[in-house]
């Protein structure tokens, strides 16, 4: 790693102030993604602001029956929370499908949202990567891109967002709350947090420099159109655990979000609309996949999603009926 | 002169096993150290003074040269003490044109501006702390020029494939004619990928000098080979190098050689006159250490309608690196497995500008059984025969190519017992008939075979005044259980409690043994140990009968018994420790050795087994899970049922990995491997493995070595992956012949039908 | 940068390069080499230690992040003269071969049992709102963050089950 200075933030205001005032500063929460990248010098902040011990780990009921999740709540605590398990099981299922027990114990809600791609060409610093080194090209485009995006990619970047948790949050219509260096707080849907790569894949979110995620808010638990609350998370991967997904789907109250298929969690809006209009699951996902494009080695993902989503909807439907 | 006839005819304490140490499932000798984290691996050994830390820099091109070197920033970086490239690395012994893994020879590091493979080590930075060394290494600026032409893809260079040096195809009868005429045929091609060993412990060395004496703690499988090669690299006498490798965090063939950490740590320690330690990063392990090369295998089987093989062929194309010679002999085992009058096996080798290819667990069988054992399954289906019965029908009475008698072969029994224990008769021979929720369930089986080898080795045994026996051997324990079985052999041979045995291995100052590999370790090291033990018994007996103060005085030396630490002739006895205390308080030592028998070549000697596995296939997603798996093995006398079982189940899981998850691939634009860490190169995790067990038949192979044991380290992997592939077919009716059988490939096959 | 971490019950005052990972602080500075570096990127679990009773990958944490924390390493779990029941079970069941992943397996298993005791769910948990039972499938899933290339997986399962019974 390159040398850096380190401070432990006193409070959230001090953290964002320090981030705004210190050149090349980054927030450090669990560190399970940032430190991974710093060891490879893909990230090289000059200053780390440790926000991991800020009193932002609580998970609280909101007045409308939802849940406010502090950004510093660990993945394990969030997944284990009794309210999440009872009312938002898709979120628990998504979290426990990611990483390992050890990683989930350290990773935070905010950090999980902001984790970066696992694309092999991003990680290999000898290869061209517009995300890591803007303008250098995309090593994956003509490469071994088996696990690249099928939605929303560009010729500049075909990487996927690896989070499972974010996919469930997208399906649950979660909201992200942040604190800006100006001192202002804002909130916006989680689905608007991440960007598609476009021409600037190095810009991964809509956060401004120094903006700190403080909480994720879940609306009241979803009901699907049949009055059940069918939620399901299914992740397909090359081994049974501790591996990136080839494709994942979160279903919650008629909402469908896909993971490992795009630069951000992919709300399958076309499929949702088709379902709401009475289409079969197969027709619905087919509609969504009309926008899908492969990169030479990942066409199987299109087929996989086509099969996975109806199966997940069926699982969710069964769960809903049983509720 | 060793002779098999002698081995068979001569009783010895291991065969007699009076105290019952042989076979006993005792806990590992070094177990308490390993479970408490107190066994020091190479990077953890405490040097005589605080070490400096070395970090290597690796080449980002596959084939070409270094054109510019700028180390100014690295040298100026905080804490950096030394920056070497080919320009200023110390002179070393010259590398021979071709090298093998048994003849010590120099392996200079940073030797020239020439790049031979992606990931080759091209610089060393040494600093006062690890963090400073890592940061310094990142500041080394090297420019490279890639050659216009580089050959990195197997497929594109098949036409350049040649016979491996010194080898020719082996043909018996007239294969082409018999195959053409065969009423029932199988003719298919399988591909196995490049594989990496992924030992949990990356290669590492701690080195320090005392005058002109070098001590290195490293992680290698072959002590003498590494010691002598290091000495020749450093252009110093062999005996001035002491190499220790007491605890090795996994080898699997990948540490059969040694790497730049050993050479560079030694050189840097000499330069800086302080201890230096160097470790590979996990990423550097993937390119910078050896790998199992990919293969393409064509199997052709011709049979009569009643299932007799008339023609059998397995032809393998594989690759190795430019300067290397290694051939993944996937076709070899086919020469010993089934009877067929017309046979053709052979290999072709393509040289590529890739990292170094070498042995990885069960080289040959691990790859070759993935094709032939599936082809047999295909043949069984075409014939409407049970796969077990097909194999039994084609069981040879003697070696099918050489005609030599088998030393012992119980393959049929392995298959029959395995079938019975596993419930094989519950299998529905028609694919795709059994469902369990989201899973389609199937069963598959395959045969296992692996060669049995014995190499020359030495050992010494010492008894001290406490009656403690110390075994000394320059052997290694790479997780194989060497420490433990040597202790058991010593306890049984000298008639002392296991707690009174000490084992010292992994040290070049100890009597040499060839090391761990080819599942020859226990047999080779153990046979030498037995000989040393027998010689110590003789020496003790002679001492006792000629010691007037001993109750055994005047007796006949060959009548002395050894039991519970007591030596006796009839009812005259005394404690062994007493005899030694009186006569040799400094200890009494005897040496021993084993040599391969001159007449061993008269027999065909292998280990055998049979795998049975049940899988679930999710036909929606293409995911596969192994639900239960059983291996039944015949591997001679078992020294320790507990550790042997672990070796076998470990091998079986490697087979599952080969079938389902494991493999690497080359990006042809760069000649680099796409999977460069443990997140992308997928070895099985705990959740991938369902109920899995291994059973060993009670067997002795007196022709193998004086103890009648054989190896088990590699047998488990042979055939295991094929059994999984066959189970997948039984579950869902498709075959994927391009390993590993990942969800995308299985889905493509499922949706194509 | 100064930091004080209680390691195996003993407060250790350290002055470290902030880049020093918790793993390297333990191995290189405190010479507690029981925790292992298998990949240094959180991909294998060989570096697993317990921080305030919770298992983490010590390679993906900075030592300075742990000021005031209680860290338990394999050295604090047991010694050859005083083995923890989990260590005894690993010995008895032969739940290791080369031994390099073993300290991480043991620390992880102890942490994992704590998680089960707190009723935390895993990917294997079908009934999320119920009480977790440590079935074989649950155990395997929860231990999947510890890679063993020697593939002692069946033996590790047997050892943890045996020790879990002991420790219950």
Coordinates of C-alpha atoms in Angstrom, one line a residue, chain B residues 131-643:
Chain B
X131 CA 4.8 -2.5 4.1
X132 CA 7.9 -0.6 3.0
X133 CA 9.0 -3.5 0.8
X134 CA 5.5 -3.7 -0.8
X135 CA 5.4 0.0 -1.5
X136 CA 8.9 0.0 -2.8
X137 CA 8.1 -2.9 -5.2
X138 CA 5.2 -0.9 -6.6
X139 CA 7.7 1.8 -7.5
X140 CA 10.0 -0.3 -9.6
X141 CA 9.6 0.9 -13.2
X142 CA 10.3 -1.6 -15.9
X143 CA 9.5 -1.3 -19.6
X144 CA 8.9 -4.3 -21.6
X145 CA 8.7 -5.2 -25.3
X146 CA 6.6 -8.1 -26.2
X147 CA 7.7 -10.3 -29.0
X148 CA 5.5 -10.0 -32.1
X149 CA 4.8 -13.7 -32.1
X150 CA 3.8 -15.5 -28.9
X151 CA 2.3 -18.9 -28.7
X152 CA 0.0 -19.0 -25.7
X153 CA -3.1 -20.8 -26.9
X154 CA -3.2 -24.6 -27.0
X155 CA -5.8 -24.7 -29.7
X156 CA -4.0 -22.6 -32.2
X157 CA -0.8 -24.7 -32.0
X158 CA -2.0 -28.3 -32.3
X159 CA -0.3 -28.6 -35.6
X160 CA 3.0 -28.0 -33.8
X161 CA 2.5 -30.9 -31.4
X162 CA 5.3 -33.4 -31.3
X163 CA 6.1 -36.6 -29.6
X164 CA 7.4 -35.8 -26.1
X165 CA 11.2 -36.3 -26.1
X166 CA 12.2 -40.0 -26.1
X167 CA 8.6 -41.2 -26.3
X168 CA 6.6 -43.0 -29.0
X169 CA 3.0 -44.1 -29.2
X170 CA 2.4 -47.6 -27.8
X171 CA 0.4 -49.8 -30.1
X172 CA -0.6 -53.4 -29.5
X173 CA -2.2 -55.3 -32.3
X174 CA -3.8 -53.2 -35.0
X175 CA -6.0 -50.6 -33.4
X176 CA -7.3 -48.8 -36.4
X177 CA -8.4 -51.9 -38.1
X178 CA -10.1 -53.4 -35.0
X179 CA -11.8 -50.1 -34.2
X180 CA -13.1 -49.7 -37.7
X181 CA -14.5 -53.2 -37.5
X182 CA -16.0 -52.9 -34.0
X183 CA -19.8 -53.3 -33.9
X184 CA -20.2 -50.9 -31.0
X185 CA -18.1 -47.7 -30.8
X186 CA -17.4 -44.7 -28.7
X187 CA -15.3 -41.9 -30.2
X188 CA -15.2 -38.6 -28.3
X189 CA -13.0 -35.8 -27.3
X190 CA -12.6 -34.4 -23.8
X191 CA -10.8 -31.3 -22.7
X192 CA -9.3 -30.6 -19.3
X193 CA -8.2 -27.1 -18.4
X194 CA -4.9 -25.7 -17.0
X195 CA -5.0 -26.2 -13.2
X196 CA -3.2 -24.5 -10.3
X197 CA -2.2 -26.2 -7.1
X198 CA -3.5 -23.5 -4.8
X199 CA -1.7 -24.8 -1.7
X200 CA -2.9 -22.8 1.3
X201 CA 0.7 -21.7 2.1
X202 CA 2.3 -19.6 -0.6
X203 CA 5.9 -20.4 -1.2
X204 CA 8.2 -18.6 1.2
X205 CA 11.7 -18.6 2.5
X206 CA 13.6 -17.2 5.6
X207 CA 17.3 -17.2 5.0
X208 CA 20.4 -16.2 7.0
X209 CA 24.1 -16.7 6.9
X210 CA 26.7 -17.6 9.5
X211 CA 30.0 -16.9 7.9
X212 CA 29.8 -18.9 4.7
X213 CA 27.2 -21.2 6.0
X214 CA 23.7 -20.6 4.7
X215 CA 20.6 -21.7 6.6
X216 CA 17.2 -21.5 4.8
X217 CA 13.8 -22.4 6.1
X218 CA 11.6 -22.9 3.1
X219 CA 8.5 -24.8 1.9
X220 CA 9.4 -27.6 -0.6
X221 CA 8.6 -31.2 -1.1
X222 CA 12.1 -32.5 -2.0
X223 CA 14.9 -31.6 0.4
X224 CA 18.1 -32.7 -1.3
X225 CA 16.9 -31.5 -4.7
X226 CA 16.3 -28.0 -3.4
X227 CA 19.4 -27.9 -1.2
X228 CA 21.8 -29.0 -3.9
X229 CA 20.2 -26.9 -6.6
X230 CA 20.3 -23.9 -4.3
X231 CA 24.0 -24.5 -3.6
X232 CA 24.7 -24.8 -7.3
X233 CA 22.8 -21.7 -8.0
X234 CA 24.8 -19.8 -5.4
X235 CA 28.0 -21.5 -6.6
X236 CA 28.8 -22.9 -3.2
X237 CA 29.5 -26.3 -1.8
X238 CA 26.4 -28.4 -1.1
X239 CA 27.3 -28.9 2.5
X240 CA 27.5 -25.2 3.1
X241 CA 23.7 -25.0 2.6
X242 CA 21.4 -26.3 5.3
X243 CA 17.8 -26.4 4.1
X244 CA 15.0 -26.9 6.5
X245 CA 11.4 -27.6 5.5
X246 CA 9.8 -29.1 8.6
X247 CA 6.3 -27.9 8.0
X248 CA 4.9 -27.5 4.5
X249 CA 1.5 -25.9 4.1
X250 CA 0.5 -28.0 1.1
X251 CA 2.5 -29.2 -1.8
X252 CA 0.5 -31.3 -4.3
X253 CA 3.4 -31.4 -6.7
X254 CA 3.6 -27.6 -6.9
X255 CA 6.5 -27.5 -4.4
X256 CA 8.4 -30.4 -5.9
X257 CA 10.7 -27.8 -7.4
X258 CA 11.6 -24.5 -5.7
X259 CA 11.3 -20.9 -6.8
X260 CA 12.8 -17.5 -6.7
X261 CA 12.0 -16.9 -3.0
X262 CA 14.6 -19.5 -2.1
X263 CA 17.3 -18.1 -4.2
X264 CA 16.6 -14.4 -3.7
X265 CA 16.2 -14.6 0.1
X266 CA 19.5 -16.4 0.2
X267 CA 21.3 -13.9 -2.0
X268 CA 19.8 -10.9 -0.3
X269 CA 20.7 -12.2 3.2
X270 CA 24.2 -12.6 2.0
X271 CA 24.3 -9.1 0.5
X272 CA 22.7 -7.4 3.6
X273 CA 24.4 -9.6 6.2
X274 CA 21.1 -10.0 7.9
X275 CA 18.3 -12.5 7.7
X276 CA 15.8 -11.9 4.8
X277 CA 12.5 -13.4 4.2
X278 CA 10.6 -13.5 0.9
X279 CA 7.1 -14.9 0.2
X280 CA 5.1 -15.2 -3.0
X281 CA 1.8 -13.4 -3.0
X282 CA -1.2 -15.5 -3.9
X283 CA -1.3 -13.7 -7.2
X284 CA 2.3 -14.6 -7.8
X285 CA 1.6 -18.2 -7.0
X286 CA -0.8 -18.5 -9.9
X287 CA 1.6 -17.5 -12.6
X288 CA 4.9 -17.8 -10.9
X289 CA 4.8 -21.4 -9.8
X290 CA 4.1 -24.5 -11.8
X291 CA 0.7 -25.7 -13.0
X292 CA -1.0 -28.7 -14.5
X293 CA -1.2 -28.2 -18.2
X294 CA -4.4 -28.5 -20.2
X295 CA -5.1 -31.6 -22.3
X296 CA -7.3 -32.6 -25.2
X297 CA -7.9 -36.3 -25.1
X298 CA -9.5 -38.5 -27.7
X299 CA -10.9 -41.8 -26.6
X300 CA -11.9 -44.5 -29.0
X301 CA -13.4 -47.7 -27.7
X302 CA -14.6 -50.6 -29.9
X303 CA -16.5 -53.4 -28.4
X304 CA -18.5 -56.5 -29.2
X305 CA -22.3 -56.4 -28.5
X306 CA -21.7 -58.5 -25.4
X307 CA -19.3 -55.8 -24.0
X308 CA -15.9 -57.1 -24.7
X309 CA -13.4 -54.4 -25.7
X310 CA -11.7 -55.2 -28.9
X311 CA -10.1 -51.8 -29.4
X312 CA -9.1 -49.1 -27.0
X313 CA -7.3 -45.9 -27.6
X314 CA -6.5 -42.8 -25.5
X315 CA -4.5 -40.1 -27.3
X316 CA -3.5 -37.0 -25.4
X317 CA -2.4 -33.6 -26.6
X318 CA -1.0 -31.4 -23.9
X319 CA 1.4 -28.5 -23.5
X320 CA 4.4 -27.3 -21.6
X321 CA 6.6 -24.2 -21.4
X322 CA 9.3 -23.3 -23.9
X323 CA 12.2 -24.4 -21.8
X324 CA 10.5 -27.3 -20.1
X325 CA 9.9 -30.9 -20.9
X326 CA 7.0 -31.9 -18.7
X327 CA 4.3 -34.0 -20.3
X328 CA 1.0 -34.6 -18.5
X329 CA 0.8 -38.3 -19.3
X330 CA -3.0 -38.7 -19.3
X331 CA -2.8 -41.7 -21.6
X332 CA -0.4 -43.9 -19.5
X333 CA -2.8 -45.4 -17.0
X334 CA -4.9 -46.7 -19.9
X335 CA -2.1 -49.1 -20.6
X336 CA -2.8 -50.9 -17.4
X337 CA -6.5 -50.7 -16.8
X338 CA -8.7 -52.7 -19.1
X339 CA -8.2 -55.7 -21.3
X340 CA -8.4 -55.2 -25.1
X341 CA -6.4 -56.9 -27.7
X342 CA -5.9 -53.8 -29.9
X343 CA -4.6 -50.7 -28.3
X344 CA -3.2 -47.3 -29.0
X345 CA -2.0 -44.7 -26.5
X346 CA 0.3 -41.8 -26.8
X347 CA 0.9 -38.1 -26.2
X348 CA 1.7 -35.1 -28.2
X349 CA 3.3 -32.0 -26.7
X350 CA 2.9 -28.4 -27.7
X351 CA 5.5 -25.9 -26.4
X352 CA 3.9 -22.5 -25.5
X353 CA 5.0 -19.2 -24.0
X354 CA 3.2 -20.0 -20.8
X355 CA 4.3 -20.4 -17.2
X356 CA 6.0 -23.6 -16.2
X357 CA 4.0 -26.9 -16.5
X358 CA 4.7 -29.6 -14.0
X359 CA 3.3 -32.3 -11.8
X360 CA 0.1 -31.7 -10.0
X361 CA -1.6 -34.4 -7.8
X362 CA -1.7 -37.6 -9.7
X363 CA -0.2 -36.3 -12.9
X364 CA -1.6 -38.3 -15.8
X365 CA -4.4 -40.2 -14.0
X366 CA -6.1 -37.0 -12.7
X367 CA -6.6 -35.8 -16.3
X368 CA -6.8 -39.1 -18.2
X369 CA -9.5 -40.8 -16.1
X370 CA -11.7 -37.8 -16.8
X371 CA -12.0 -39.0 -20.3
X372 CA -11.6 -42.8 -20.4
X373 CA -13.9 -43.4 -17.4
X374 CA -16.6 -41.4 -19.0
X375 CA -16.1 -43.1 -22.3
X376 CA -16.6 -46.5 -20.5
X377 CA -19.9 -45.1 -19.2
X378 CA -20.9 -44.1 -22.7
X379 CA -20.0 -47.5 -23.9
X380 CA -22.0 -49.2 -21.1
X381 CA -25.1 -47.2 -22.1
X382 CA -24.7 -48.1 -25.8
X383 CA -24.4 -51.7 -24.8
X384 CA -27.3 -51.6 -22.3
X385 CA -24.9 -52.8 -19.7
X386 CA -24.3 -51.8 -16.1
X387 CA -21.1 -49.7 -16.0
X388 CA -19.7 -51.8 -13.2
X389 CA -20.4 -55.1 -15.1
X390 CA -18.8 -53.7 -18.2
X391 CA -15.6 -53.0 -16.3
X392 CA -15.6 -56.4 -14.7
X393 CA -16.1 -58.0 -18.0
X394 CA -13.0 -56.4 -19.3
X395 CA -10.8 -57.0 -16.2
X396 CA -7.5 -58.3 -17.4
X397 CA -5.8 -61.3 -15.7
X398 CA -2.4 -59.8 -16.1
X399 CA -1.1 -56.5 -17.3
X400 CA -2.9 -55.9 -20.5
X401 CA 0.1 -54.6 -22.4
X402 CA 3.1 -56.1 -20.9
X403 CA 1.6 -59.4 -19.8
X404 CA 3.3 -59.0 -16.4
X405 CA 1.5 -60.5 -13.4
X406 CA -0.1 -58.0 -11.1
X407 CA 1.5 -57.8 -7.7
X408 CA -2.0 -57.7 -6.4
X409 CA -5.1 -56.2 -8.0
X410 CA -8.5 -56.0 -6.3
X411 CA -10.2 -53.5 -8.6
X412 CA -13.2 -55.8 -9.1
X413 CA -13.6 -56.2 -5.4
X414 CA -13.5 -52.4 -4.9
X415 CA -16.2 -52.0 -7.5
X416 CA -18.4 -54.8 -6.2
X417 CA -18.1 -53.7 -2.6
X418 CA -18.5 -50.1 -3.4
X419 CA -21.6 -50.8 -5.5
X420 CA -23.1 -52.8 -2.6
X421 CA -22.3 -50.3 0.1
X422 CA -23.5 -47.3 -2.0
X423 CA -26.8 -48.9 -3.1
X424 CA -25.8 -48.8 -6.7
X425 CA -28.6 -51.2 -7.6
X426 CA -31.0 -48.3 -6.8
X427 CA -29.7 -46.4 -9.7
X428 CA -32.1 -45.9 -12.6
X429 CA -30.1 -46.6 -15.7
X430 CA -32.2 -44.3 -17.7
X431 CA -31.1 -40.7 -17.3
X432 CA -33.3 -38.0 -16.0
X433 CA -35.8 -40.2 -14.1
X434 CA -35.2 -39.2 -10.5
X435 CA -36.2 -35.9 -8.9
X436 CA -35.9 -34.4 -5.4
X437 CA -37.5 -31.0 -5.3
X438 CA -35.5 -28.7 -7.5
X439 CA -32.8 -31.3 -8.1
X440 CA -32.6 -34.1 -10.6
X441 CA -30.7 -36.8 -9.0
X442 CA -28.3 -39.3 -10.6
X443 CA -25.6 -41.8 -9.7
X444 CA -22.3 -42.4 -11.4
X445 CA -19.2 -44.5 -10.9
X446 CA -15.7 -44.8 -12.1
X447 CA -12.6 -46.9 -11.6
X448 CA -9.5 -45.5 -9.9
X449 CA -5.9 -46.5 -10.6
X450 CA -2.6 -44.9 -9.8
X451 CA 0.9 -46.2 -10.1
X452 CA 3.0 -47.3 -7.2
X453 CA 6.6 -46.3 -7.0
X454 CA 9.6 -46.9 -4.8
X455 CA 12.7 -44.7 -4.8
X456 CA 16.0 -45.0 -3.0
X457 CA 16.1 -43.5 0.4
X458 CA 18.0 -43.5 3.7
X459 CA 17.2 -43.0 7.3
X460 CA 18.8 -43.3 10.7
X461 CA 17.4 -44.3 14.1
X462 CA 18.9 -43.4 17.4
X463 CA 18.1 -44.7 20.8
X464 CA 19.0 -42.7 23.9
X465 CA 19.5 -43.3 27.5
X466 CA 15.8 -42.7 28.2
X467 CA 14.8 -45.3 25.7
X468 CA 13.6 -42.7 23.3
X469 CA 13.9 -43.6 19.6
X470 CA 14.6 -40.7 17.3
X471 CA 13.9 -41.2 13.6
X472 CA 16.0 -38.9 11.3
X473 CA 15.3 -38.5 7.7
X474 CA 15.5 -35.7 5.1
X475 CA 12.0 -36.4 4.1
X476 CA 9.0 -34.1 4.1
X477 CA 5.5 -34.1 5.5
X478 CA 3.3 -32.0 3.3
X479 CA 0.1 -33.0 5.1
X480 CA 0.6 -36.5 4.0
X481 CA 1.2 -37.9 7.5
X482 CA 4.9 -38.7 7.2
X483 CA 5.8 -37.7 10.8
X484 CA 3.1 -40.0 12.0
X485 CA 3.7 -43.1 10.0
X486 CA 7.5 -42.9 10.6
X487 CA 6.7 -42.7 14.4
X488 CA 4.4 -45.7 14.1
X489 CA 7.0 -47.7 12.2
X490 CA 9.6 -46.8 14.8
X491 CA 7.4 -47.8 17.7
X492 CA 6.5 -51.1 16.1
X493 CA 10.0 -52.0 15.0
X494 CA 11.7 -51.2 18.3
X495 CA 8.9 -52.2 20.5
X496 CA 8.5 -48.9 22.3
X497 CA 5.4 -46.9 23.2
X498 CA 4.5 -44.3 20.5
X499 CA 5.1 -41.6 23.1
X500 CA 8.8 -42.6 23.2
X501 CA 9.4 -41.8 19.6
X502 CA 10.7 -38.6 18.1
X503 CA 10.7 -37.8 14.4
X504 CA 13.0 -35.3 12.8
X505 CA 12.5 -34.7 9.1
X506 CA 12.7 -31.8 6.7
X507 CA 16.3 -31.1 7.2
X508 CA 19.1 -31.5 4.6
X509 CA 21.5 -32.6 7.3
X510 CA 19.5 -35.7 7.8
X511 CA 19.8 -38.9 5.8
X512 CA 18.4 -38.2 2.3
X513 CA 15.1 -39.3 1.0
X514 CA 13.5 -38.3 -2.3
X515 CA 10.7 -36.3 -0.7
X516 CA 7.0 -36.2 -1.2
X517 CA 5.4 -36.9 -4.5
X518 CA 3.9 -39.6 -6.8
X519 CA 2.4 -41.1 -3.7
X520 CA 5.8 -42.7 -3.1
X521 CA 6.5 -40.9 0.1
X522 CA 5.4 -43.2 2.8
X523 CA 6.5 -46.4 1.0
X524 CA 9.9 -45.0 0.2
X525 CA 10.6 -43.2 3.5
X526 CA 9.0 -45.8 5.6
X527 CA 10.9 -48.7 4.0
X528 CA 14.2 -46.9 4.7
X529 CA 13.0 -46.2 8.2
X530 CA 12.1 -49.9 8.7
X531 CA 15.6 -50.9 7.5
X532 CA 17.2 -48.4 10.0
X533 CA 15.0 -49.8 12.7
X534 CA 15.9 -53.3 11.9
X535 CA 19.6 -52.4 12.0
X536 CA 19.2 -50.6 15.3
X537 CA 17.5 -53.7 16.7
X538 CA 20.5 -55.8 15.6
X539 CA 22.9 -53.3 17.1
X540 CA 20.9 -53.2 20.4
X541 CA 20.7 -57.0 20.5
X542 CA 24.4 -57.5 19.9
X543 CA 25.1 -54.9 22.6
X544 CA 22.9 -56.6 25.1
X545 CA 24.2 -60.1 24.6
X546 CA 27.8 -59.0 24.8
X547 CA 27.3 -56.8 27.9
X548 CA 28.2 -58.8 31.0
X549 CA 26.0 -56.4 33.1
X550 CA 22.9 -57.2 31.0
X551 CA 20.5 -60.1 31.9
X552 CA 20.7 -61.0 28.2
X553 CA 24.4 -61.5 28.4
X554 CA 25.6 -64.6 26.5
X555 CA 22.3 -65.1 24.8
X556 CA 21.7 -65.3 21.0
X557 CA 21.3 -61.9 19.4
X558 CA 18.7 -63.0 17.0
X559 CA 16.4 -64.2 19.8
X560 CA 16.1 -60.8 21.5
X561 CA 12.5 -59.5 21.6
X562 CA 11.5 -55.9 21.8
X563 CA 8.2 -55.1 23.6
X564 CA 7.0 -52.1 25.6
X565 CA 10.5 -50.7 25.9
X566 CA 11.8 -54.0 27.3
X567 CA 14.3 -56.2 25.6
X568 CA 14.2 -59.9 26.5
X569 CA 15.4 -63.4 25.7
X570 CA 12.8 -65.8 27.2
X571 CA 12.4 -64.7 30.8
X572 CA 15.6 -62.7 30.9
X573 CA 14.9 -59.0 30.4
X574 CA 15.7 -55.5 31.1
X575 CA 14.5 -52.0 30.0
X576 CA 16.1 -50.8 26.8
X577 CA 16.9 -47.5 28.4
X578 CA 18.9 -49.3 31.1
X579 CA 21.1 -51.0 28.5
X580 CA 21.8 -47.8 26.6
X581 CA 22.4 -45.8 29.8
X582 CA 25.0 -48.2 30.9
X583 CA 26.7 -48.7 27.5
X584 CA 26.0 -45.8 25.2
X585 CA 24.7 -42.8 27.3
X586 CA 25.4 -40.6 24.3
X587 CA 23.0 -42.7 22.2
X588 CA 23.3 -45.6 19.8
X589 CA 22.6 -45.0 16.1
X590 CA 22.0 -47.2 13.1
X591 CA 21.4 -46.3 9.5
X592 CA 19.1 -47.9 7.0
X593 CA 18.2 -47.6 3.4
X594 CA 15.9 -48.9 0.7
X595 CA 16.6 -49.4 -2.9
X596 CA 14.1 -50.3 -5.6
X597 CA 14.3 -54.1 -6.1
X598 CA 16.1 -55.2 -9.3
X599 CA 13.3 -57.7 -9.9
X600 CA 10.4 -55.3 -9.2
X601 CA 10.0 -54.7 -12.9
X602 CA 8.6 -58.3 -13.2
X603 CA 5.3 -57.2 -11.7
X604 CA 2.7 -54.7 -12.6
X605 CA 2.1 -52.8 -9.3
X606 CA -0.6 -50.2 -8.9
X607 CA -3.2 -49.0 -6.4
X608 CA -6.8 -49.3 -7.3
X609 CA -10.3 -48.1 -6.3
X610 CA -13.8 -47.4 -7.3
X611 CA -15.8 -44.2 -6.9
X612 CA -19.6 -44.0 -6.4
X613 CA -21.3 -40.6 -6.3
X614 CA -24.8 -39.2 -6.3
X615 CA -25.3 -35.7 -7.6
X616 CA -28.2 -33.3 -7.8
X617 CA -28.5 -31.2 -10.9
X618 CA -30.7 -28.1 -10.9
X619 CA -31.8 -28.2 -14.5
X620 CA -33.1 -24.6 -14.3
X621 CA -29.8 -23.1 -13.5
X622 CA -27.2 -25.8 -14.4
X623 CA -25.9 -26.0 -10.8
X624 CA -24.6 -29.3 -9.6
X625 CA -24.2 -30.5 -6.0
X626 CA -22.6 -33.7 -4.9
X627 CA -25.0 -35.3 -2.4
X628 CA -23.0 -38.3 -1.3
X629 CA -19.8 -40.0 -2.4
X630 CA -18.0 -43.2 -1.5
X631 CA -14.6 -44.5 -2.6
X632 CA -13.5 -48.0 -2.0
X633 CA -9.7 -48.4 -2.3
X634 CA -7.1 -51.2 -2.4
X635 CA -3.7 -49.7 -1.6
X636 CA -1.8 -52.3 0.2
X637 CA -1.1 -52.4 3.9
X638 CA -2.4 -49.2 5.5
X639 CA 0.0 -47.7 8.0
X640 CA -2.6 -45.4 9.6
X641 CA -6.2 -45.8 8.8
X642 CA -7.1 -42.3 9.9
X643 CA -4.5 -40.4 8.0

